Amino acid sequence: MRTSLVPMLSRRMALLVICGLLPCACAADRAWAQQNDDLRRTPMVRAVQKAIPAVVSINGEKSVPPTPEQFAHGEAPRQVNGMGTGVIVDERGYIVTNHHVVDQVRDIRVTLSDGATYTGRTVAYDRDVDLAVLKINAPRDLPVISLGKSSDLMIAEPVIAVGNAFGYEQTVTSGLISSLHRSVQVSDAQQYEDLIQTSAGINPGNSGGPLLNIYGEMIGVNVAVRAGAQSIAFAIPVDKVLEVTARLMSIRQIDRHRHGVTTEEKDGGLVVTAVEPDSPAAEVGLQVGDVLTSVDARQLRIPLDLERALLGRQVGTPIEVKALRDGRTLALDLVLAEASAGPRNLDDRSWEMFGLRLSPIPPQQFREHSSYYRGGLSITDVRPDSPAYREGIRSGDILVGIHRWQTVSLENVSYVLKREDLAAYDPIKLWILRGNETFYGLLSVASHTTPPAR
């Protein structure tokens, strides 16, 4: 009986083929497989497929100095291979990563999701926040990461981490948001504030990569993991990342051009919060409270959008900017200026001596910060490794005094910097307003030298 089973099955299979029933079974299988593919393509799968083309792997070699004990025994610096991750934030090849990923790294190699590798260069960085912007030159427009926001994150919300974990490129892990607003001390020299804590698996090489929400939007940049612990990792919130990146990618930083407006996102719009006197923005009539909507039809929502839209534009060429004021749409022809032109000569001197770029604050806006001081100047940029940087002064602070002189206007700063006896006050005390608190820094300028080209 058992020996006749195989021939009977063979004859039955032949009968199915002859009758045309087997193709019908295959079609049903294909339909079933298609239906189940739809089930397999979960929101998490779709989120990764959306984001991963904009995630890059970063590799390079850096020199690690010997410890004091090693130096005493004559040991030389060691060359070690480093790795990390980055996200493309502009189609022209601008990439955001952690500063510690590229700090002192030679020959930065950036590998795209399709395997193409390019040489990267560091454009700007903020050591305190641990963020850096790289630039690669690719022959085509690159995919850009979708940006979410971190102000509305929820505990236990599902998240996804993508990165170059231990050199395994495009590694994907998932987890939850474990907590928000964490402060983490990772070394004597580095402390992070207001981090996202997540249970997503983050390992060496993940630094600089995106933390994604279920829509495939970046809500943070992965930065650190708790040594010796499981499922405890941290990310810089995307709102902070975008604030810093807008400064690092500003046209003043990269092109040495200026537009003259300070902006911030409010209620989904890009609101002008300050206008520099005698600036391109002032010349076309932009005012505090205007809502910028587009640059040459490129929509604006956050300050980074404005800098990206104006990046690479030529000085002297009109650029169409649209804004809303009292419900009316304004169409303005903005003409960029050189950052060192006209009234910026003072700023250059402040930049050279202190490492600060300063911008006036309208009196009505300053009164929101303080009722004690008569006025102050907004610090819009701090040069890395400058006297101001070493004292912990940062962008967003307000300069309210130099030594015994108040700094209500740029003219006040000019008066101080032109004093022949300025060196007698070295180190010079700068008074800073941060929030509702006043701080001071002691800046030594006696051994000042011209800063390196940026």
Short mmCIF file of C-alpha atoms in Angstrom, two decimals, residues 354 372-374 399-408 412-413 415-417 419-422 424-431 440-442:
data_model
loop_
_atom_site.label_atom_id
_atom_site.label_comp_id
_atom_site.label_asym_id
_atom_site.label_seq_id
_atom_site.Cartn_x
_atom_site.Cartn_y
_atom_site.Cartn_z
CA PHE A 354 36.69 88.17 22.19
CA TYR A 372 17.41 96.33 35.78
CA TYR A 373 19.69 96.93 32.79
CA ARG A 374 19.07 99.74 30.31
CA LEU A 399 26.05 91.14 26.68
CA VAL A 400 25.06 93.86 29.16
CA GLY A 401 28.48 95.19 30.15
CA ILE A 402 32.23 95.23 29.52
CA HIS A 403 34.24 95.85 32.65
CA ARG A 404 32.59 98.99 34.14
CA TRP A 405 30.76 100.15 31.00
CA GLN A 406 27.22 99.11 30.06
CA THR A 407 26.73 97.87 26.50
CA VAL A 408 23.35 99.18 25.44
CA ASN A 412 29.22 101.41 23.56
CA VAL A 413 31.28 98.37 22.58
CA TYR A 415 34.06 102.97 22.67
CA VAL A 416 35.50 100.27 24.94
CA LEU A 417 37.46 98.47 22.20
CA ARG A 419 40.33 102.72 24.44
CA GLU A 420 44.12 102.97 24.46
CA ASP A 421 44.27 101.74 28.06
CA LEU A 422 42.19 98.60 27.39
CA ALA A 424 45.44 97.71 31.53
CA TYR A 425 42.13 96.04 32.39
CA ASP A 426 43.28 92.59 31.27
CA PRO A 427 41.63 90.21 32.00
CA ILE A 428 38.51 92.02 30.88
CA LYS A 429 35.25 91.29 32.67
CA LEU A 430 32.19 90.70 30.46
CA TRP A 431 28.76 90.81 32.08
CA TYR A 440 30.41 87.28 34.21
CA GLY A 441 33.48 85.93 32.45
CA LEU A 442 37.10 87.04 32.68
#
